Each structure stands twice: as structure tokens, then as C-alpha cells.
PDB file of C-alpha atoms in Angstrom:
ATOM      1  CA  ALA U   1       9.451 -24.765  75.285  1.00  0.00           C
ATOM      2  CA  GLN U   2      10.230 -22.423  78.133  1.00  0.00           C
ATOM      3  CA  LYS U   3       8.893 -22.845  81.636  1.00  0.00           C
ATOM      4  CA  VAL U   4       9.477 -21.106  84.956  1.00  0.00           C
ATOM      5  CA  THR U   5       8.310 -22.585  88.248  1.00  0.00           C
ATOM      6  CA  GLN U   6       8.005 -20.644  91.470  1.00  0.00           C
ATOM      7  CA  ALA U   7       6.714 -23.209  93.921  1.00  0.00           C
ATOM      8  CA  GLN U   8       6.283 -20.767  96.801  1.00  0.00           C
ATOM      9  CA  THR U   9       3.027 -18.879  96.327  1.00  0.00           C
ATOM     10  CA  GLU U  10       3.178 -16.858  99.558  1.00  0.00           C
ATOM     11  CA  ILE U  11       5.838 -16.311 102.192  1.00  0.00           C
ATOM     12  CA  SER U  12       5.565 -14.351 105.441  1.00  0.00           C
ATOM     13  CA  VAL U  13       8.602 -13.331 107.449  1.00  0.00           C
ATOM     14  CA  VAL U  14       9.224 -11.032 110.358  1.00  0.00           C
ATOM     15  CA  GLU U  15      11.221  -7.917 109.644  1.00  0.00           C
ATOM     16  CA  LYS U  16      15.010  -8.435 109.700  1.00  0.00           C
ATOM     17  CA  GLU U  17      14.735 -12.119 108.875  1.00  0.00           C
ATOM     18  CA  ASP U  18      16.444 -13.469 105.760  1.00  0.00           C
ATOM     19  CA  VAL U  19      14.246 -14.992 103.070  1.00  0.00           C
ATOM     20  CA  THR U  20      14.979 -16.981  99.906  1.00  0.00           C
ATOM     21  CA  LEU U  21      12.649 -17.098  96.914  1.00  0.00           C
ATOM     22  CA  ASP U  22      13.039 -20.167  94.743  1.00  0.00           C
ATOM     23  CA  CYS U  23      12.967 -20.312  90.955  1.00  0.00           C
ATOM     24  CA  VAL U  24      13.385 -23.348  88.716  1.00  0.00           C
ATOM     25  CA  TYR U  25      13.430 -23.001  84.949  1.00  0.00           C
ATOM     26  CA  GLU U  26      13.257 -25.255  81.903  1.00  0.00           C
ATOM     27  CA  THR U  27      14.684 -24.623  78.462  1.00  0.00           C
ATOM     28  CA  ARG U  28      16.431 -26.643  75.765  1.00  0.00           C
ATOM     29  CA  ASP U  29      18.485 -23.687  74.622  1.00  0.00           C
ATOM     30  CA  THR U  30      22.091 -23.224  75.636  1.00  0.00           C
ATOM     31  CA  THR U  31      21.845 -19.453  75.493  1.00  0.00           C
ATOM     32  CA  TYR U  32      19.223 -17.901  77.699  1.00  0.00           C
ATOM     33  CA  TYR U  33      18.618 -15.066  80.124  1.00  0.00           C
ATOM     34  CA  LEU U  34      17.083 -15.107  83.561  1.00  0.00           C
ATOM     35  CA  PHE U  35      15.436 -12.191  85.318  1.00  0.00           C
ATOM     36  CA  TRP U  36      13.860 -11.226  88.598  1.00  0.00           C
ATOM     37  CA  TYR U  37      11.179  -8.558  88.787  1.00  0.00           C
ATOM     38  CA  LYS U  38       9.410  -7.005  91.767  1.00  0.00           C
ATOM     39  CA  GLN U  39       5.746  -6.005  91.544  1.00  0.00           C
ATOM     40  CA  PRO U  40       4.532  -3.715  94.325  1.00  0.00           C
ATOM     41  CA  PRO U  41       0.797  -3.081  94.809  1.00  0.00           C
ATOM     42  CA  SER U  42       0.932  -0.235  92.265  1.00  0.00           C
ATOM     43  CA  GLY U  43       1.252  -2.893  89.559  1.00  0.00           C
ATOM     44  CA  GLU U  44       4.407  -1.778  87.785  1.00  0.00           C
ATOM     45  CA  LEU U  45       7.041  -4.489  87.481  1.00  0.00           C
ATOM     46  CA  VAL U  46      10.465  -3.305  88.556  1.00  0.00           C
ATOM     47  CA  PHE U  47      13.571  -4.921  87.091  1.00  0.00           C
ATOM     48  CA  LEU U  48      15.984  -6.332  89.687  1.00  0.00           C
ATOM     49  CA  ILE U  49      18.557  -8.427  87.825  1.00  0.00           C
ATOM     50  CA  ARG U  50      19.434 -10.135  84.538  1.00  0.00           C
ATOM     51  CA  ARG U  51      21.827 -13.075  84.167  1.00  0.00           C
ATOM     52  CA  ASN U  52      22.897 -14.851  81.016  1.00  0.00           C
ATOM     53  CA  SER U  53      23.435 -18.588  80.860  1.00  0.00           C
ATOM     54  CA  PHE U  54      27.190 -18.278  80.515  1.00  0.00           C
ATOM     55  CA  ASP U  55      27.687 -16.371  83.717  1.00  0.00           C
ATOM     56  CA  GLU U  56      27.114 -18.503  86.788  1.00  0.00           C
ATOM     57  CA  GLN U  57      28.806 -16.099  89.129  1.00  0.00           C
ATOM     58  CA  ASN U  58      26.584 -15.240  92.064  1.00  0.00           C
ATOM     59  CA  GLU U  59      25.738 -11.604  92.514  1.00  0.00           C
ATOM     60  CA  ILE U  60      25.144  -9.407  95.517  1.00  0.00           C
ATOM     61  CA  SER U  61      23.547  -5.983  95.457  1.00  0.00           C
ATOM     62  CA  GLY U  62      23.076  -4.499  98.880  1.00  0.00           C
ATOM     63  CA  ARG U  63      20.633  -6.731 100.776  1.00  0.00           C
ATOM     64  CA  TYR U  64      19.828  -8.712  97.626  1.00  0.00           C
ATOM     65  CA  SER U  65      21.743 -11.715  96.359  1.00  0.00           C
ATOM     66  CA  TRP U  66      21.167 -14.240  93.609  1.00  0.00           C
ATOM     67  CA  ASN U  67      22.354 -17.832  93.338  1.00  0.00           C
ATOM     68  CA  PHE U  68      22.431 -19.231  89.780  1.00  0.00           C
ATOM     69  CA  GLN U  69      23.037 -22.984  89.451  1.00  0.00           C
ATOM     70  CA  LYS U  70      22.824 -24.475  85.966  1.00  0.00           C
ATOM     71  CA  SER U  71      23.243 -28.000  87.354  1.00  0.00           C
ATOM     72  CA  THR U  72      19.871 -27.728  89.090  1.00  0.00           C
ATOM     73  CA  SER U  73      18.317 -25.173  86.693  1.00  0.00           C
ATOM     74  CA  SER U  74      17.709 -22.817  89.559  1.00  0.00           C
ATOM     75  CA  PHE U  75      18.028 -19.080  90.019  1.00  0.00           C
ATOM     76  CA  ASN U  76      17.189 -18.297  93.635  1.00  0.00           C
ATOM     77  CA  PHE U  77      16.851 -14.855  95.175  1.00  0.00           C
ATOM     78  CA  THR U  78      17.737 -14.047  98.786  1.00  0.00           C
ATOM     79  CA  ILE U  79      16.820 -10.917 100.699  1.00  0.00           C
ATOM     80  CA  THR U  80      18.945 -10.378 103.781  1.00  0.00           C
ATOM     81  CA  ALA U  81      17.538  -8.513 106.789  1.00  0.00           C
ATOM     82  CA  SER U  82      14.134  -8.069 105.167  1.00  0.00           C
ATOM     83  CA  GLN U  83      12.240  -4.810 105.494  1.00  0.00           C
ATOM     84  CA  VAL U  84       8.561  -3.936 105.251  1.00  0.00           C
ATOM     85  CA  VAL U  85       9.256  -2.174 101.940  1.00  0.00           C
ATOM     86  CA  ASP U  86      10.286  -5.540 100.503  1.00  0.00           C
ATOM     87  CA  SER U  87       6.660  -6.683 100.648  1.00  0.00           C
ATOM     88  CA  ALA U  88       5.610  -7.333  97.053  1.00  0.00           C
ATOM     89  CA  VAL U  89       5.131 -10.063  94.503  1.00  0.00           C
ATOM     90  CA  TYR U  90       8.387 -11.279  92.999  1.00  0.00           C
ATOM     91  CA  PHE U  91       8.576 -12.854  89.560  1.00  0.00           C
ATOM     92  CA  CYS U  92      11.303 -14.957  88.056  1.00  0.00           C
ATOM     93  CA  ALA U  93      11.419 -14.873  84.254  1.00  0.00           C
ATOM     94  CA  LEU U  94      13.212 -16.568  81.360  1.00  0.00           C
ATOM     95  CA  ASN U  95      14.098 -15.555  77.807  1.00  0.00           C
ATOM     96  CA  SER U  96      15.647 -18.097  75.459  1.00  0.00           C
ATOM     97  CA  GLY U  97      15.928 -19.209  71.854  1.00  0.00           C
ATOM     98  CA  GLY U  98      16.837 -15.818  70.487  1.00  0.00           C
ATOM     99  CA  TYR U  99      13.252 -14.670  70.718  1.00  0.00           C
ATOM    100  CA  GLN U 100      12.038 -11.574  72.463  1.00  0.00           C
ATOM    101  CA  LYS U 101       9.290 -13.314  74.423  1.00  0.00           C
ATOM    102  CA  VAL U 102       9.855 -13.451  78.169  1.00  0.00           C
ATOM    103  CA  THR U 103       8.198 -16.254  80.140  1.00  0.00           C
ATOM    104  CA  PHE U 104       7.261 -15.406  83.708  1.00  0.00           C
ATOM    105  CA  GLY U 105       6.665 -17.665  86.666  1.00  0.00           C
ATOM    106  CA  THR U 106       3.475 -17.365  88.691  1.00  0.00           C
ATOM    107  CA  GLY U 107       5.165 -15.216  91.297  1.00  0.00           C
ATOM    108  CA  THR U 108       5.857 -15.391  95.020  1.00  0.00           C
ATOM    109  CA  LYS U 109       4.029 -12.977  97.293  1.00  0.00           C
ATOM    110  CA  LEU U 110       6.310 -11.854 100.088  1.00  0.00           C
ATOM    111  CA  GLN U 111       4.881 -10.264 103.192  1.00  0.00           C
ATOM    112  CA  VAL U 112       7.296  -8.746 105.684  1.00  0.00           C
ATOM    113  CA  ILE U 113       5.679  -8.241 109.051  1.00  0.00           C
ATOM    114  CA  PRO U 114       6.962  -5.399 111.243  1.00  0.00           C
TER     115      PRO U 114
ATOM    116  CA  ASP M   1      13.119  11.123  81.774  1.00  0.00           C
ATOM    117  CA  ALA M   2       9.593   9.723  81.518  1.00  0.00           C
ATOM    118  CA  GLY M   3       9.215   6.015  81.977  1.00  0.00           C
ATOM    119  CA  VAL M   4       6.604   3.854  80.303  1.00  0.00           C
ATOM    120  CA  THR M   5       3.163   5.412  80.428  1.00  0.00           C
ATOM    121  CA  GLN M   6      -0.113   3.630  79.822  1.00  0.00           C
ATOM    122  CA  SER M   7      -3.687   4.796  79.438  1.00  0.00           C
ATOM    123  CA  PRO M   8      -6.306   4.418  80.618  1.00  0.00           C
ATOM    124  CA  THR M   9      -5.420   3.092  84.066  1.00  0.00           C
ATOM    125  CA  HIS M  10      -8.805   1.512  84.659  1.00  0.00           C
ATOM    126  CA  LEU M  11     -11.750   0.761  82.422  1.00  0.00           C
ATOM    127  CA  ILE M  12     -14.930  -1.261  82.459  1.00  0.00           C
ATOM    128  CA  LYS M  13     -16.470  -2.827  79.365  1.00  0.00           C
ATOM    129  CA  THR M  14     -19.246  -5.281  78.643  1.00  0.00           C
ATOM    130  CA  ARG M  15     -19.006  -8.535  76.753  1.00  0.00           C
ATOM    131  CA  GLY M  16     -18.796  -8.129  73.006  1.00  0.00           C
ATOM    132  CA  GLN M  17     -17.395  -4.618  73.129  1.00  0.00           C
ATOM    133  CA  GLN M  18     -14.034  -3.533  71.835  1.00  0.00           C
ATOM    134  CA  VAL M  19     -11.231  -1.818  73.748  1.00  0.00           C
ATOM    135  CA  THR M  20      -8.072   0.095  72.845  1.00  0.00           C
ATOM    136  CA  LEU M  21      -5.195   0.484  75.284  1.00  0.00           C
ATOM    137  CA  ARG M  22      -2.302   2.843  74.720  1.00  0.00           C
ATOM    138  CA  CYS M  23       1.367   2.853  75.643  1.00  0.00           C
ATOM    139  CA  SER M  24       4.227   5.319  75.322  1.00  0.00           C
ATOM    140  CA  PRO M  25       7.624   3.675  75.731  1.00  0.00           C
ATOM    141  CA  LYS M  26      10.519   4.938  77.770  1.00  0.00           C
ATOM    142  CA  SER M  27      12.512   7.610  75.996  1.00  0.00           C
ATOM    143  CA  GLY M  28      15.071   6.060  73.654  1.00  0.00           C
ATOM    144  CA  HIS M  29      13.362   2.678  73.455  1.00  0.00           C
ATOM    145  CA  ASP M  30      12.203   1.295  70.122  1.00  0.00           C
ATOM    146  CA  THR M  31      10.466  -1.954  71.072  1.00  0.00           C
ATOM    147  CA  VAL M  32       7.126  -2.430  72.788  1.00  0.00           C
ATOM    148  CA  SER M  33       5.749  -5.680  74.198  1.00  0.00           C
ATOM    149  CA  TRP M  34       2.313  -6.312  75.645  1.00  0.00           C
ATOM    150  CA  TYR M  35       1.520  -8.705  78.463  1.00  0.00           C
ATOM    151  CA  GLN M  36      -1.726  -9.875  80.043  1.00  0.00           C
ATOM    152  CA  GLN M  37      -1.695 -10.533  83.768  1.00  0.00           C
ATOM    153  CA  ALA M  38      -4.715 -12.275  85.249  1.00  0.00           C
ATOM    154  CA  LEU M  39      -5.304 -11.960  88.970  1.00  0.00           C
ATOM    155  CA  GLY M  40      -2.777 -13.997  90.941  1.00  0.00           C
ATOM    156  CA  GLN M  41      -0.844 -15.028  87.829  1.00  0.00           C
ATOM    157  CA  GLY M  42       2.350 -14.029  86.123  1.00  0.00           C
ATOM    158  CA  PRO M  43       2.304 -11.862  83.010  1.00  0.00           C
ATOM    159  CA  GLN M  44       1.613 -13.699  79.758  1.00  0.00           C
ATOM    160  CA  PHE M  45       3.248 -12.489  76.541  1.00  0.00           C
ATOM    161  CA  ILE M  46       0.762 -11.233  73.943  1.00  0.00           C
ATOM    162  CA  PHE M  47       3.006  -9.785  71.227  1.00  0.00           C
ATOM    163  CA  GLN M  48       5.906  -7.485  70.500  1.00  0.00           C
ATOM    164  CA  TYR M  49       6.294  -4.615  68.069  1.00  0.00           C
ATOM    165  CA  TYR M  50       9.453  -3.291  66.509  1.00  0.00           C
ATOM    166  CA  GLU M  51       9.772  -0.962  63.517  1.00  0.00           C
ATOM    167  CA  GLU M  52       5.975  -0.795  63.357  1.00  0.00           C
ATOM    168  CA  GLU M  53       5.640  -4.525  62.766  1.00  0.00           C
ATOM    169  CA  GLU M  54       4.519  -7.392  64.954  1.00  0.00           C
ATOM    170  CA  ARG M  55       7.700  -9.420  65.474  1.00  0.00           C
ATOM    171  CA  GLN M  56       6.566 -12.167  67.752  1.00  0.00           C
ATOM    172  CA  ARG M  57       3.250 -13.346  69.138  1.00  0.00           C
ATOM    173  CA  GLY M  58       2.208 -15.410  72.114  1.00  0.00           C
ATOM    174  CA  ASN M  59      -0.701 -17.818  72.345  1.00  0.00           C
ATOM    175  CA  PHE M  60      -3.503 -15.292  71.988  1.00  0.00           C
ATOM    176  CA  PRO M  61      -6.379 -15.283  69.467  1.00  0.00           C
ATOM    177  CA  ASP M  62      -6.701 -12.864  66.585  1.00  0.00           C
ATOM    178  CA  ARG M  63      -9.135 -10.807  68.648  1.00  0.00           C
ATOM    179  CA  PHE M  64      -5.974  -9.313  70.105  1.00  0.00           C
ATOM    180  CA  SER M  65      -4.268  -6.965  67.688  1.00  0.00           C
ATOM    181  CA  GLY M  66      -1.868  -4.106  67.928  1.00  0.00           C
ATOM    182  CA  HIS M  67      -0.111  -1.302  66.247  1.00  0.00           C
ATOM    183  CA  GLN M  68       3.092   0.646  66.637  1.00  0.00           C
ATOM    184  CA  PHE M  69       3.421   4.214  65.450  1.00  0.00           C
ATOM    185  CA  PRO M  70       6.483   6.002  64.000  1.00  0.00           C
ATOM    186  CA  ASN M  71       7.125   7.603  67.404  1.00  0.00           C
ATOM    187  CA  TYR M  72       7.349   4.047  68.881  1.00  0.00           C
ATOM    188  CA  SER M  73       4.135   4.361  70.885  1.00  0.00           C
ATOM    189  CA  SER M  74       1.771   1.436  70.645  1.00  0.00           C
ATOM    190  CA  GLU M  75      -1.846   0.386  70.923  1.00  0.00           C
ATOM    191  CA  LEU M  76      -3.395  -2.899  71.950  1.00  0.00           C
ATOM    192  CA  ASN M  77      -6.862  -3.630  70.615  1.00  0.00           C
ATOM    193  CA  VAL M  78      -9.134  -6.369  71.836  1.00  0.00           C
ATOM    194  CA  ASN M  79     -12.347  -7.138  69.948  1.00  0.00           C
ATOM    195  CA  ALA M  80     -15.428  -9.099  71.005  1.00  0.00           C
ATOM    196  CA  LEU M  81     -14.501  -8.941  74.675  1.00  0.00           C
ATOM    197  CA  LEU M  82     -15.038 -11.986  76.849  1.00  0.00           C
ATOM    198  CA  LEU M  83     -15.299 -12.183  80.616  1.00  0.00           C
ATOM    199  CA  GLY M  84     -11.942 -13.977  80.600  1.00  0.00           C
ATOM    200  CA  ASP M  85     -10.257 -10.922  79.098  1.00  0.00           C
ATOM    201  CA  SER M  86     -10.533  -9.189  82.476  1.00  0.00           C
ATOM    202  CA  ALA M  87      -6.934  -8.610  83.538  1.00  0.00           C
ATOM    203  CA  LEU M  88      -4.133  -6.130  84.019  1.00  0.00           C
ATOM    204  CA  TYR M  89      -2.569  -5.312  80.662  1.00  0.00           C
ATOM    205  CA  LEU M  90       1.065  -4.366  80.922  1.00  0.00           C
ATOM    206  CA  CYS M  91       3.158  -2.602  78.367  1.00  0.00           C
ATOM    207  CA  ALA M  92       6.919  -3.086  78.423  1.00  0.00           C
ATOM    208  CA  SER M  93       9.481  -1.180  76.425  1.00  0.00           C
ATOM    209  CA  SER M  94      13.034  -2.074  75.628  1.00  0.00           C
ATOM    210  CA  LEU M  95      15.860  -1.348  73.252  1.00  0.00           C
ATOM    211  CA  LEU M  96      16.214  -4.142  70.720  1.00  0.00           C
ATOM    212  CA  GLN M  97      19.608  -5.743  71.134  1.00  0.00           C
ATOM    213  CA  ARG M  98      20.226  -8.406  68.537  1.00  0.00           C
ATOM    214  CA  GLY M  99      21.152 -11.720  70.080  1.00  0.00           C
ATOM    215  CA  GLU M 100      20.598 -10.486  73.603  1.00  0.00           C
ATOM    216  CA  ALA M 101      17.569 -10.150  75.837  1.00  0.00           C
ATOM    217  CA  GLY M 102      17.476  -6.665  77.217  1.00  0.00           C
ATOM    218  CA  GLU M 103      15.860  -5.396  80.361  1.00  0.00           C
ATOM    219  CA  LEU M 104      12.140  -4.676  80.106  1.00  0.00           C
ATOM    220  CA  PHE M 105      10.736  -1.476  81.549  1.00  0.00           C
ATOM    221  CA  PHE M 106       7.078  -1.778  82.489  1.00  0.00           C
ATOM    222  CA  GLY M 107       4.258   0.674  82.853  1.00  0.00           C
ATOM    223  CA  GLU M 108       1.752   0.493  85.681  1.00  0.00           C
ATOM    224  CA  GLY M 109      -0.761  -1.207  83.464  1.00  0.00           C
ATOM    225  CA  SER M 110      -4.355  -0.815  82.363  1.00  0.00           C
ATOM    226  CA  ARG M 111      -6.824  -2.767  84.455  1.00  0.00           C
ATOM    227  CA  LEU M 112      -9.659  -4.002  82.276  1.00  0.00           C
ATOM    228  CA  THR M 113     -12.862  -5.346  83.760  1.00  0.00           C
ATOM    229  CA  VAL M 114     -15.334  -7.063  81.448  1.00  0.00           C
ATOM    230  CA  LEU M 115     -18.881  -7.425  82.764  1.00  0.00           C
TER     231      LEU M 115
END
């Protein structure tokens, strides 16, 4: 069975602060993929990153960075110097077992206050 | 290059009615998945279509059915609507990559309200 837990339901930060969104996943498979998606108020989910289980190298893309740790089954997402445009709901997701189904967490609503 | 388009964007139905939602995938994509997102929740996988066949299904009753056409577009049908079917229905398209989970491209969704 696949499971994704995002314990933080809502986070508020002041603009320019750094913020980390936590994600913990469960799977028995050795091959799996992890994702982060952003959902602005318009409703469309926007792809941010995909990692496979064999690549634990952390990744940085502009103000975004991701920390993947298999030892703790975590895939955390950090936004540096947050901006108002970062306000959205962020979902962590998991695909494993060779199936096409993607399991999403319940999301973390991020509010960046100017 | 058009992304994923869904129609209608909003609709209101009453209990017991039937609804059809439509999705056109991103150009070049051959796989369509449907997700249900209740308010304040993450998307839940309904099913996926590839080569006009349902390839995988989530934990949804048979009232939920779908179809994929030769041009890769897809429909989601829900019969005998219940109040609990009120949700945002998201369509996601992708390019099937065997042995690898590809990126999903989502539409803006169809918001269904059942009264």
C-alpha cells in the first residue's frame, strides 16, 4: 500500500522568510517516484519536481530546494525567501509498484503575508 | 501548444442524475487519468485510460465509468449522483513510459456540485 503524509495543514510566513514543507511516505516497493505539485486558487496542479528512489541527490531550482532522505522516508520541500506568489496548496505525491496510480498527500496550504 | 483542457468548468446536478465530464489531453500525450478532489483534500485516483482501455482503477464504485477516444480525449461519467460526489474532478494527461512514472499535466478541473 502507498501512503503520503503531510502533517502541516496550513503554514503562514512573512514574505522573504524561508519555509519548509514536510512530506513522509510509505511504500514496500524498492522502485518508486516522488513528486511535488503546486495548486494555486485556479485549481490546476502544477508539476514542480520528480525524483526516483535511486537518486537521493538533493536538488535546487532557483528559490526551491528538495531534500530526499530514504532513511527517514521523507521528501521535504524548502522555499527560500518566500514571495506572495508562492501562496498556494502544495501536494507531495508517490507512485510505486510499476502502476500508473499516483497517491497524493492531503496538502499543505502556504500563505505568504506581504 | 494547448495544455489539458476540461469542460465544463462548473456544473450543478441533483441527486440521482447523471453527469459527463470531458477532457482533452496535452498535445502528444496518450494517457489520461481522472482524479476526484474533495474540498480540503488531496486528489484521489479514479482510473486511467490508455489505448482506449481502462488500465488501472482506484477505489471507486462502478457508478464511475469512463471512455477514451481514438484522438486520446476522454470522458468521465458518473451515474446516480450522490451528495458525496460533489468535488473538483481533475483530468491529468501523460505520456506512457513503461517502467517509469512520468510527469502528470493537469487541467483546471470541473467543479461538480450535487444538490
